[in-house]
XYZ file of N, CA and C in Angstrom:
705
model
N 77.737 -147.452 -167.643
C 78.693 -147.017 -166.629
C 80.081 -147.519 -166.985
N 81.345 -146.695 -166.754
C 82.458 -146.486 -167.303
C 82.950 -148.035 -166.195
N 83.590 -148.981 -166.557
C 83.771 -150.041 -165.542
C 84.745 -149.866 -164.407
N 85.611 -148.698 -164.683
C 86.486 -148.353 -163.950
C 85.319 -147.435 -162.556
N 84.371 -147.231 -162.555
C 83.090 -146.484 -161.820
C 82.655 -147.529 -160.689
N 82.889 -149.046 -161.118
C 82.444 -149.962 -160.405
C 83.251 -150.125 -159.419
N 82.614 -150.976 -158.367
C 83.038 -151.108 -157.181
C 84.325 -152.254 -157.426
N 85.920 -152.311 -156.898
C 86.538 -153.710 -156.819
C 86.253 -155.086 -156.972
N 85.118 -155.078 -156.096
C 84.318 -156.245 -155.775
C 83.032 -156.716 -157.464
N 82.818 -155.376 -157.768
C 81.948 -156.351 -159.178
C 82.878 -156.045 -160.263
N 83.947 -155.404 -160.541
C 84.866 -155.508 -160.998
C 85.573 -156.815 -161.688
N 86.099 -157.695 -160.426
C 86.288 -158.903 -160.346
C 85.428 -160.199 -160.901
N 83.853 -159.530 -160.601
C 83.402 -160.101 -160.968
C 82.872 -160.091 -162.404
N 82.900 -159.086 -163.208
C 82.954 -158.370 -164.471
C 84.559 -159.536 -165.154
N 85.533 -159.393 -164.448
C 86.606 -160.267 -165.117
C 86.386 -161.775 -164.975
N 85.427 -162.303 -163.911
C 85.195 -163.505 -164.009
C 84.651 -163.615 -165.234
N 83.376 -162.910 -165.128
C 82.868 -163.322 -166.337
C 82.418 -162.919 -167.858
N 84.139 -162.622 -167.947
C 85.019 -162.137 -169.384
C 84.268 -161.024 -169.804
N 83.615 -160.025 -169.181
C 83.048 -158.652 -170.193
C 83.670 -157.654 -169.543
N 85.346 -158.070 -169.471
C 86.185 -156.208 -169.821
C 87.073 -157.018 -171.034
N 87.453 -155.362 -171.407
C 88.200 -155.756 -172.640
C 89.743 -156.220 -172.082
N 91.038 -155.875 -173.476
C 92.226 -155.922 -173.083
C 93.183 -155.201 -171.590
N 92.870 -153.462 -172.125
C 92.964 -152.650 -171.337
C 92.524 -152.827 -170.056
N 91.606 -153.083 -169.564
C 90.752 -153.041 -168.426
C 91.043 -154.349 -167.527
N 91.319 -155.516 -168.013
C 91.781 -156.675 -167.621
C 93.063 -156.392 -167.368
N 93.916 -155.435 -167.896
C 95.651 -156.084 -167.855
C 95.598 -154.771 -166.784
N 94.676 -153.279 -166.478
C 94.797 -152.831 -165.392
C 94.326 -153.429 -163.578
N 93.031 -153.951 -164.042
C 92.448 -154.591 -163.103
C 93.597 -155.926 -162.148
N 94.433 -156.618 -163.258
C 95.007 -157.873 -162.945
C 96.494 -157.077 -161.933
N 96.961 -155.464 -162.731
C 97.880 -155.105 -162.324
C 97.615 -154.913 -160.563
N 95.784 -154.124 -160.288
C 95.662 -154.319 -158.947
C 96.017 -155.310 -157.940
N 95.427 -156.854 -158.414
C 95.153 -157.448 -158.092
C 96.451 -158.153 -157.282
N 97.650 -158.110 -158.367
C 99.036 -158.491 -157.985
C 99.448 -157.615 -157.222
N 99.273 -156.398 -156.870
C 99.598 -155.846 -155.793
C 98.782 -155.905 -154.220
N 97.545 -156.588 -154.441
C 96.868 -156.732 -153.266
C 96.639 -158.263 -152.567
N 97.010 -158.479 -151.520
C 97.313 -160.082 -151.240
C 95.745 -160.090 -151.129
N 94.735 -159.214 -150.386
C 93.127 -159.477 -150.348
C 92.473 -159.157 -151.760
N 92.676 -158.664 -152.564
C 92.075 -159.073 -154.145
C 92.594 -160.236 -155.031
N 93.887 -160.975 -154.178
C 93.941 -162.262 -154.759
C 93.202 -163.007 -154.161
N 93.261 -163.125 -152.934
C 92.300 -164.085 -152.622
C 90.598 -163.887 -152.732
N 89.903 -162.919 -152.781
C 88.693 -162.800 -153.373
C 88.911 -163.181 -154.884
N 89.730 -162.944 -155.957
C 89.711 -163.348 -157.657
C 90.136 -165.115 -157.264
N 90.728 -165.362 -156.450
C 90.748 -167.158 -156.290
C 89.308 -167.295 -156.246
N 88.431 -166.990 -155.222
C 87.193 -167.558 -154.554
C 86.623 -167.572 -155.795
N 86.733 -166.893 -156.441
C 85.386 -166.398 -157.081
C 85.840 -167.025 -158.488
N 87.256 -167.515 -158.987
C 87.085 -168.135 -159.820
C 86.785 -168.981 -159.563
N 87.524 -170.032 -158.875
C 87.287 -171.090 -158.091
C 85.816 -171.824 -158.418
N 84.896 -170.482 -157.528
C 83.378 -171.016 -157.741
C 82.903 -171.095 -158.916
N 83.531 -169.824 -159.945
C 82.922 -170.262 -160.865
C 83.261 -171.412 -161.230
N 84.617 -171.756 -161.377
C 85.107 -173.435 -162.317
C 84.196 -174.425 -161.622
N 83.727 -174.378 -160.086
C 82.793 -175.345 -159.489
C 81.381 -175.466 -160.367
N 81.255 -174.320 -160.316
C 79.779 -173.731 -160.953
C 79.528 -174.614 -162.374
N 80.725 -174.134 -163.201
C 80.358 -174.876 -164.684
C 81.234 -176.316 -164.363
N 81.417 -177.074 -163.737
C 81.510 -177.945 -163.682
C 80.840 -178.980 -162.518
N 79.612 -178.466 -161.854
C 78.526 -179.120 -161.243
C 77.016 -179.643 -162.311
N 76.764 -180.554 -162.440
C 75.996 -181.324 -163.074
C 75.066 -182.242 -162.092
N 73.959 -181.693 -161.025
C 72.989 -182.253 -160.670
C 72.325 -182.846 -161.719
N 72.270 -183.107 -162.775
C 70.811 -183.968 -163.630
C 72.642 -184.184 -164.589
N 72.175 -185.577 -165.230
C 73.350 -186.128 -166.147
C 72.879 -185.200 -167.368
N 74.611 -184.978 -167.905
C 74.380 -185.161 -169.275
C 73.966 -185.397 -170.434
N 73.415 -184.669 -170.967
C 72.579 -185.634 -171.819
C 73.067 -186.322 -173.456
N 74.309 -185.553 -174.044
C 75.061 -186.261 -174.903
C 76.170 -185.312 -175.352
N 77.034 -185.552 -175.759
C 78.200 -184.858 -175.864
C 78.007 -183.578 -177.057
N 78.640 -182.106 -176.840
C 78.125 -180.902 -177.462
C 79.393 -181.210 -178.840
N 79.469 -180.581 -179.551
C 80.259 -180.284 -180.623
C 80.755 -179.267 -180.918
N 82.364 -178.994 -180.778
C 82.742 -177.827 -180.719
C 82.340 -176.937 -180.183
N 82.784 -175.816 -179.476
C 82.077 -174.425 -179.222
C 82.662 -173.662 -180.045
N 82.151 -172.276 -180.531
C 83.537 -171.515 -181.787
C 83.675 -170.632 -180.540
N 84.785 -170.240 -180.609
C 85.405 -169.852 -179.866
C 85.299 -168.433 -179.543
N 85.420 -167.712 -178.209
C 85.179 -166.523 -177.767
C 85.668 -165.859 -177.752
N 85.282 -164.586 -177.844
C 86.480 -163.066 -178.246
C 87.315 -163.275 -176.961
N 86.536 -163.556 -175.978
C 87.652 -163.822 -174.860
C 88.366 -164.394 -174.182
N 87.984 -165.553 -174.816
C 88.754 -166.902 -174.157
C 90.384 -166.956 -173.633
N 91.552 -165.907 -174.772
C 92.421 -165.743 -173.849
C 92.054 -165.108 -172.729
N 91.361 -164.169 -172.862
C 91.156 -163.486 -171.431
C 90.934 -164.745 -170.035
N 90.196 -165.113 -170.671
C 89.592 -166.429 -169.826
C 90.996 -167.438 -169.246
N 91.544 -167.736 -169.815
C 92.660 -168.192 -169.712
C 93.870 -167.600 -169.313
N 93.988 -166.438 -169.560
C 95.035 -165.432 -168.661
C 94.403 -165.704 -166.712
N 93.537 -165.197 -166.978
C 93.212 -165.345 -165.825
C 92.890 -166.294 -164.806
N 92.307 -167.767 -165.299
C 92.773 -169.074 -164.865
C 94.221 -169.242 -164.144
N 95.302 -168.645 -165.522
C 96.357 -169.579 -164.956
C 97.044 -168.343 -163.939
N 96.700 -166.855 -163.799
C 96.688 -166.435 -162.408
C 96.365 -166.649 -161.180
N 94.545 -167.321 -161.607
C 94.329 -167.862 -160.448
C 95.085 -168.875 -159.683
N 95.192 -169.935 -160.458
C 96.117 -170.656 -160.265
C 97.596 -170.406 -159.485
N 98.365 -169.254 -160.047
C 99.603 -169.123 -159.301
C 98.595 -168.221 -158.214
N 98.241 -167.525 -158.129
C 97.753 -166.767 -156.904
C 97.222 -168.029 -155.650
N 96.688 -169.057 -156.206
C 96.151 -169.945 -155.275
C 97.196 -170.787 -154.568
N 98.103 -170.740 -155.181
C 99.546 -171.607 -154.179
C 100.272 -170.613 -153.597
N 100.866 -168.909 -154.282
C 100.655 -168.424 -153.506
C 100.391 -167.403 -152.132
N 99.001 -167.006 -151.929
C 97.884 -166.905 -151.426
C 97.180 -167.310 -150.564
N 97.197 -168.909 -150.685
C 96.695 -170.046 -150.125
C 95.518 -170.341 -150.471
N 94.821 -171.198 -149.756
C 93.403 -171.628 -150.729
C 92.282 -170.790 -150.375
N 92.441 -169.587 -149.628
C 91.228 -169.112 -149.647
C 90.370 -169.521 -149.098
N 88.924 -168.938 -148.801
C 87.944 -169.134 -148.316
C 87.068 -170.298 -148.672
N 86.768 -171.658 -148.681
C 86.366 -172.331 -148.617
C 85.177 -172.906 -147.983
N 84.589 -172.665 -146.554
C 83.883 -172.713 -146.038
C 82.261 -173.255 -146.346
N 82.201 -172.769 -147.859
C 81.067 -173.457 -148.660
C 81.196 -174.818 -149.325
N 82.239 -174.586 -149.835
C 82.480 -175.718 -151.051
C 81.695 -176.648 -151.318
N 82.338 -177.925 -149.921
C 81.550 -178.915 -149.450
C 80.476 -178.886 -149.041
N 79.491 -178.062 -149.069
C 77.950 -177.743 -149.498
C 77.678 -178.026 -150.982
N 78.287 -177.176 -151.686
C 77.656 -177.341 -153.025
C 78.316 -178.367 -153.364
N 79.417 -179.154 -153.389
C 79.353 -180.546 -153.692
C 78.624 -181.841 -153.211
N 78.125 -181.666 -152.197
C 76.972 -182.256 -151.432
C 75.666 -182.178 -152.187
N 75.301 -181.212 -152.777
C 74.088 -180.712 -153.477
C 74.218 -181.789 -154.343
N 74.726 -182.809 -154.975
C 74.508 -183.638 -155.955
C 74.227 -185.035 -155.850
N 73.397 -185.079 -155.705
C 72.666 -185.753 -155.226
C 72.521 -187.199 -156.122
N 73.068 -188.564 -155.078
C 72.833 -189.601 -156.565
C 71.355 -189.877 -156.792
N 71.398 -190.326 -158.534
C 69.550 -191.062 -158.359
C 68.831 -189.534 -159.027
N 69.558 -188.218 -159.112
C 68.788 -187.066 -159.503
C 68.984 -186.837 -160.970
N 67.654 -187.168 -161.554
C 67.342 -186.877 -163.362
C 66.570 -185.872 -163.690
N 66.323 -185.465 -164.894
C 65.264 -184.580 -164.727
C 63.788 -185.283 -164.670
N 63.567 -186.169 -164.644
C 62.404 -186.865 -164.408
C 61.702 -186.794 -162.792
N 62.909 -186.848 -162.055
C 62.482 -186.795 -160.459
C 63.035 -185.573 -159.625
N 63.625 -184.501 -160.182
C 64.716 -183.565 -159.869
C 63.319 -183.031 -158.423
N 62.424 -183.151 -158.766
C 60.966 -182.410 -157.913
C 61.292 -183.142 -156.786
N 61.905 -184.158 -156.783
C 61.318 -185.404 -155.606
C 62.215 -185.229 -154.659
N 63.623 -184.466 -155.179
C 65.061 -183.719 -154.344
C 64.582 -182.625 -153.483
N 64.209 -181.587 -154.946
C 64.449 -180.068 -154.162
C 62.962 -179.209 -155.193
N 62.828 -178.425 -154.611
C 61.841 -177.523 -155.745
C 62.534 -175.775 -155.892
N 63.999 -175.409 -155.622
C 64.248 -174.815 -156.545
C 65.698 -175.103 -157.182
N 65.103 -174.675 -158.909
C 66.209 -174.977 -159.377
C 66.714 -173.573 -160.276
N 68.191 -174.034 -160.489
C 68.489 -172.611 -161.793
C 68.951 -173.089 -162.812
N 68.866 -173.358 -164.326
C 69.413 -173.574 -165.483
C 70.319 -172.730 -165.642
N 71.780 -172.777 -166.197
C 72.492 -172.050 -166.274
C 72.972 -172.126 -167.780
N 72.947 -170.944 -168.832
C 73.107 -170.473 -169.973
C 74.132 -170.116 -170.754
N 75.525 -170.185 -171.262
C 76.186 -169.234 -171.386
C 76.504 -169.760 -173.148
N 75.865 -170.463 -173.776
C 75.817 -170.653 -174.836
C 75.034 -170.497 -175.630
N 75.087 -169.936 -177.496
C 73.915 -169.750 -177.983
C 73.819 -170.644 -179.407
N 74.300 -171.492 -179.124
C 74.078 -172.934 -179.926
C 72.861 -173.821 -179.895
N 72.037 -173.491 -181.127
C 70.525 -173.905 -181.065
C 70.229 -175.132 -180.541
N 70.893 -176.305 -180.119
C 70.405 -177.162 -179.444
C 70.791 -176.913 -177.632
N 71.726 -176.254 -177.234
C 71.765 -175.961 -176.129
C 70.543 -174.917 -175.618
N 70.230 -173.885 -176.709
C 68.978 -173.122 -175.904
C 67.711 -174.035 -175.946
N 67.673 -175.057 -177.408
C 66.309 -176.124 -176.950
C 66.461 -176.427 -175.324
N 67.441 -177.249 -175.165
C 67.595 -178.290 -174.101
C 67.436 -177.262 -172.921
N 67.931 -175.709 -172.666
C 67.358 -174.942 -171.420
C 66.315 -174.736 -171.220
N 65.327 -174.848 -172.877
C 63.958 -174.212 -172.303
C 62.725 -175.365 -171.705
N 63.753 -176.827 -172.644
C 62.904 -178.080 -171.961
C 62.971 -178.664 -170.590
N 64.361 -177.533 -170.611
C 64.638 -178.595 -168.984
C 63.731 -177.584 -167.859
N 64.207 -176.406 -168.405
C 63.130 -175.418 -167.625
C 61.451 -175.435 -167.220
N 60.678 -175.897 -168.441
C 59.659 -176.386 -168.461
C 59.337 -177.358 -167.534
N 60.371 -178.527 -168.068
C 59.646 -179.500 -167.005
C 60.256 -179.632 -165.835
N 61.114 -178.585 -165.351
C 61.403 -178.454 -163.504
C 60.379 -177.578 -162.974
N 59.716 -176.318 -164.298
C 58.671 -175.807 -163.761
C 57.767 -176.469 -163.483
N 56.791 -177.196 -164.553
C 55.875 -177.984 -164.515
C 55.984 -179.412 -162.980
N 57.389 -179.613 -162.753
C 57.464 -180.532 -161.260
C 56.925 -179.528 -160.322
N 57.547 -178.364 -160.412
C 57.756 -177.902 -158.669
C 56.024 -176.635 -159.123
N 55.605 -176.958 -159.654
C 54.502 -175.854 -159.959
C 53.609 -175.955 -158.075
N 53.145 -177.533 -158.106
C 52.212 -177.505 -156.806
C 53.191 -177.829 -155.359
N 54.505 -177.892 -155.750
C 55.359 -177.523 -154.578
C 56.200 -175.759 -154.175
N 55.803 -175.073 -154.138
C 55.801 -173.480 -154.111
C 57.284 -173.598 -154.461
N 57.544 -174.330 -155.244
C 58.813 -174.113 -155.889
C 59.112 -172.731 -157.239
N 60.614 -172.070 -157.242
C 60.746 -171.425 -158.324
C 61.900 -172.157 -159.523
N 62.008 -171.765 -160.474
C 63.287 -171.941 -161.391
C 63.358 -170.963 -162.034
N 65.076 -170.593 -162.369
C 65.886 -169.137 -162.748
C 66.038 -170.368 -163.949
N 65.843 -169.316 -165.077
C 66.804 -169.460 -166.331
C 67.819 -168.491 -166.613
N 68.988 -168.645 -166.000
C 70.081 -167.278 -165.790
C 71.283 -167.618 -167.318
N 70.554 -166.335 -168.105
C 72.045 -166.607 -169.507
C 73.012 -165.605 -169.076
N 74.166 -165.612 -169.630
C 75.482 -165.186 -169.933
C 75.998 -165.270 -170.709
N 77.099 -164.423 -171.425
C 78.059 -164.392 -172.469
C 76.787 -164.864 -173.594
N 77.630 -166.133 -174.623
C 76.849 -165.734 -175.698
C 74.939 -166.697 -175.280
N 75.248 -167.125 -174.393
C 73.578 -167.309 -173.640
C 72.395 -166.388 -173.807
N 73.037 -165.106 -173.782
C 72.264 -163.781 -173.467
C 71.181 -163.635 -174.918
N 72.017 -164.650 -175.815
C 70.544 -164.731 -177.052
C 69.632 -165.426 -176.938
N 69.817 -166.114 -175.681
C 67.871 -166.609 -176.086
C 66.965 -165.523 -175.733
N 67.710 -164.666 -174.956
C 66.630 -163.460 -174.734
C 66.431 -162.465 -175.283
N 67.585 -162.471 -176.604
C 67.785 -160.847 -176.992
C 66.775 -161.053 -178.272
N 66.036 -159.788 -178.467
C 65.365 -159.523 -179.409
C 65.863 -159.487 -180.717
N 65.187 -159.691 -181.812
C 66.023 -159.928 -182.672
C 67.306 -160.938 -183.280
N 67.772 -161.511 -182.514
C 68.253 -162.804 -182.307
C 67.439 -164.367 -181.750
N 66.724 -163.749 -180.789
C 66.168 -164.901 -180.706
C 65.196 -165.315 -181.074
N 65.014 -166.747 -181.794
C 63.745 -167.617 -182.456
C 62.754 -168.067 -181.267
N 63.113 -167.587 -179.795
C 62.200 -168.226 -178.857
C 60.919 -167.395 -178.110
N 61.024 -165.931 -178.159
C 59.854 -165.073 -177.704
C 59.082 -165.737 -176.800
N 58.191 -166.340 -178.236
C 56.832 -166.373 -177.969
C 57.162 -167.835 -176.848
N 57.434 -168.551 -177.135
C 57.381 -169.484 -176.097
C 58.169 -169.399 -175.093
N 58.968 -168.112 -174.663
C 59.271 -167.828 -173.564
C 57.873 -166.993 -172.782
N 57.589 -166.139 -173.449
C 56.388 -165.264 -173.155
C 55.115 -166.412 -172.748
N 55.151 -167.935 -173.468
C 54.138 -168.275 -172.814
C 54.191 -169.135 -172.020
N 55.938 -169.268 -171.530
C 56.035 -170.350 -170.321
C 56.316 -169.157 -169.141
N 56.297 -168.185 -169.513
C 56.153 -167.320 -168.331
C 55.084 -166.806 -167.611
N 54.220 -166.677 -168.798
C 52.764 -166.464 -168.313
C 52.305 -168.116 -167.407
N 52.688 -168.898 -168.130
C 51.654 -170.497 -167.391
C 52.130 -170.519 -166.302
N 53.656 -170.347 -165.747
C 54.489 -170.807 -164.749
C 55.033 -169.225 -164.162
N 54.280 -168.314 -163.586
C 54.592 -167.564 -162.750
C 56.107 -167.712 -162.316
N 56.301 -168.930 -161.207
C 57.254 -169.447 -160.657
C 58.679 -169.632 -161.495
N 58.683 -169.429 -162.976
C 59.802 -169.374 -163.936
C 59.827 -167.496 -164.235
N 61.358 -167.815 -163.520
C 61.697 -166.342 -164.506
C 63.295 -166.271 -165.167
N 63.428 -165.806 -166.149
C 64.456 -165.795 -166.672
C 65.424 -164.241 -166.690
N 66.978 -164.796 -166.129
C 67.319 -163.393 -165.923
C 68.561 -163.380 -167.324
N 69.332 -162.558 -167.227
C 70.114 -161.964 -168.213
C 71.437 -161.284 -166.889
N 72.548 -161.472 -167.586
C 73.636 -160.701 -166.910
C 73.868 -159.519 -167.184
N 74.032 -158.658 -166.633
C 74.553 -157.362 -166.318
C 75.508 -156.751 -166.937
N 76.915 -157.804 -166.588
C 78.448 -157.555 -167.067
C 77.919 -157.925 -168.571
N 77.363 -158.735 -169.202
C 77.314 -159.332 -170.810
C 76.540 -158.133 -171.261
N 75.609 -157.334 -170.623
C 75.043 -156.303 -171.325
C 75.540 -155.029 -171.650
N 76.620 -155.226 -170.794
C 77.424 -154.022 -170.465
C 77.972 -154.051 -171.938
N 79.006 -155.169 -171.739
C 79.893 -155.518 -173.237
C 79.416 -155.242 -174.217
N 78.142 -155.435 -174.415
C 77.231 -155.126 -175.914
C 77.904 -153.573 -176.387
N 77.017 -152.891 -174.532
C 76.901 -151.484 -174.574
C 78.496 -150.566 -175.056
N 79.121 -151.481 -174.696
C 80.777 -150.720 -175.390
C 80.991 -150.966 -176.455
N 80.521 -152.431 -177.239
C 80.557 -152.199 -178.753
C 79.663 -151.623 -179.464
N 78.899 -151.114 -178.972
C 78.086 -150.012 -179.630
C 76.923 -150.673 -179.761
N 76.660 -151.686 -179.394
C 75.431 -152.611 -179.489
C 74.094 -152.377 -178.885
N 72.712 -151.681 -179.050
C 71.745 -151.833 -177.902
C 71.349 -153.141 -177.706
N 70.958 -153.442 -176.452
C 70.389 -155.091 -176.220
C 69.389 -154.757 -176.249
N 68.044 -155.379 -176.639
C 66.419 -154.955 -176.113
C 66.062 -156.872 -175.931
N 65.219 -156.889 -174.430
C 65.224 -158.237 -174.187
C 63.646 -158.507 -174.056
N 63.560 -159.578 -174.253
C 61.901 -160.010 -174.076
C 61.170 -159.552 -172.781
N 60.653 -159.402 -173.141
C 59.425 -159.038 -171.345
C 59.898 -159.582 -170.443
N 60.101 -159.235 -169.513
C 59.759 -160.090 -167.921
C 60.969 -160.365 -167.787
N 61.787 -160.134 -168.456
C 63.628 -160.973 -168.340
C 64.352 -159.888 -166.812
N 64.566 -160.666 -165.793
C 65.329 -159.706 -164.733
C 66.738 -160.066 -164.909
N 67.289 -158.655 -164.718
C 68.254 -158.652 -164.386
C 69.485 -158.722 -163.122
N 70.590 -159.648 -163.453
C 71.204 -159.669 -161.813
C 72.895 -159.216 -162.738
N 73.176 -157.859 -161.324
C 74.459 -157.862 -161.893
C 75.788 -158.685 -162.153
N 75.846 -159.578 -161.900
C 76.755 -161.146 -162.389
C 76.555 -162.039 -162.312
N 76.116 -162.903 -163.608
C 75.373 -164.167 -163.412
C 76.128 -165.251 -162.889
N 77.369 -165.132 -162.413
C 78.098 -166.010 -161.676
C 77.682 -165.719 -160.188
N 77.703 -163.986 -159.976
C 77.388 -164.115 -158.033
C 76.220 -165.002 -158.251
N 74.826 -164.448 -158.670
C 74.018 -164.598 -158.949
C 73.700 -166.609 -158.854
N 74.407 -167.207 -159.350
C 74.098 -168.961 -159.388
C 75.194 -168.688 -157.832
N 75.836 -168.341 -157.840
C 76.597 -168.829 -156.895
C 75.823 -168.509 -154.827
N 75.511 -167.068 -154.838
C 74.412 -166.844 -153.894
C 73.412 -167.861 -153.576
N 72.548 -168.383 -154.838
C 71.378 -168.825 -154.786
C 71.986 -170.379 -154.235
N 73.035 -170.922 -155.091
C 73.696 -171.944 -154.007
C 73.616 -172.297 -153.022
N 74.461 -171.125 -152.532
C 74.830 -170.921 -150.978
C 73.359 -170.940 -150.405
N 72.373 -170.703 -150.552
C 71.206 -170.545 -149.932
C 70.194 -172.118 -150.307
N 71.153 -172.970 -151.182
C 70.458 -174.069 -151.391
C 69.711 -174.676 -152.434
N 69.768 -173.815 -153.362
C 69.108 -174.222 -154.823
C 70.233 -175.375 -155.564
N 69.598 -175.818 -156.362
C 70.629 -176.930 -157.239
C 70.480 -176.242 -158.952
N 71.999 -176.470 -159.046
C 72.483 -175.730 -160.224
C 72.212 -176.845 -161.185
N 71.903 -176.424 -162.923
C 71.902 -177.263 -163.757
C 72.379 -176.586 -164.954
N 73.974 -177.339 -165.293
C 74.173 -176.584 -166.139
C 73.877 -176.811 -167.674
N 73.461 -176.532 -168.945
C 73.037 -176.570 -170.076
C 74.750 -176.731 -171.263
């Protein structure tokens, strides 16, 4: 679907999370400056996201090395430092959650006891740097393996270049996704929408492992499940 077809609202959210191109960003942004209510929805929603990748229920586990860098990262950064002037001003927007999901972090929470908090959780993906997809599928495992006899679920939700632990042909993990899905019902792993899209304009087909659901923005997507109380973990 042509992105200009989409609704305002996933639009925005398509620019959160960097899968329009040049064109499509510098029209979309032109809306946006003309509408005082599409600035303040592109605040919220960056906003959450910067909350989003910068919430860490379970510590760190050691410092990453370099990321190489993304076709879109100016994009990423154009649009930050809009948010930014749009947020002073605009004003701060809808807030009303926030202090929920900063509450969600709970001291004393590792992955050793994360079960003993809450029983659902979501791993969050957006990298495809072979020790970052190890560390999603271990952490996944063993939040499944906690919350298995507490009717708990866990999302493994990728994005951007995340979207390879699932893509065929790229990814070295299949089979042991295929068989932590079969043991653990309660684990499912989704894939973004907007990142598949992007493929689909560079001419790319995606084909993804079995069972992989899809949600159309893996930012609403962690950010919803939030709001409803799950604890985010980011990879």
């Amino acid at each position: 679907m042509n992105p200009d077809q989409l609704t305002i609202h996933d639009r925005l959210h398509a620019l959160a999370d960097g899968q329009l191109d040049a064109e499509q960003s510098r029209r979309l942004l032109a809306e946006v400056e003309a509408d005082i209510g599409l600035q303040k929805e592109l605040c919220d929603i960056q906003r959450i996201k910067h909350l989003v990748k910068s919430s860490y229920p379970l510590p760190a586990m050691s410092s990453m090395g370099k990321q190489r860098q993304r076709p879109q990262a100016w994009q990423q950064a154009a649009v930050y430092a809009l948010v930014f002037g749009l947020t002073f001003l605009a004003g701060a927007g809808t807030t009303e959650y926030l202090p929920r999901l900063w509450q969600a972090q709970t001291e004393g929470l590792t992955l050793e006891n994360a079960a003993a908090h809450d029983n659902r959780f979501i791993v969050f993906l957006d990298s495809h740097e072979p020790v970052k997809l190890e560390k999603a599928l271990v952490k996944a495992e063993t939040l499944a393996q906690q919350v298995e006899h507490k009717d708990g679920s866990v999302y493994v939700v990728t994005s951007a270049e995340g979207i390879d632990l699932l893509r065929l042909g790229t990814t070295k993990h299949e089979g042991r996704i295929l068989q932590m899905s079969e043991k653990y019902p309660h684990l499912k792993f989704v894939a973004c929408s907007n990142t598949l899209y992007s493929f689909k304009q560079r001419g790319e087909l995606v084909a993804l492992v079995d069972e992989t659901e899809i949600a159309p923005s893996a930012v609403e997507f962690v950010v919803d499940h939030m709001r409803a109380g799950w604890r985010y973990i980011a990879i």
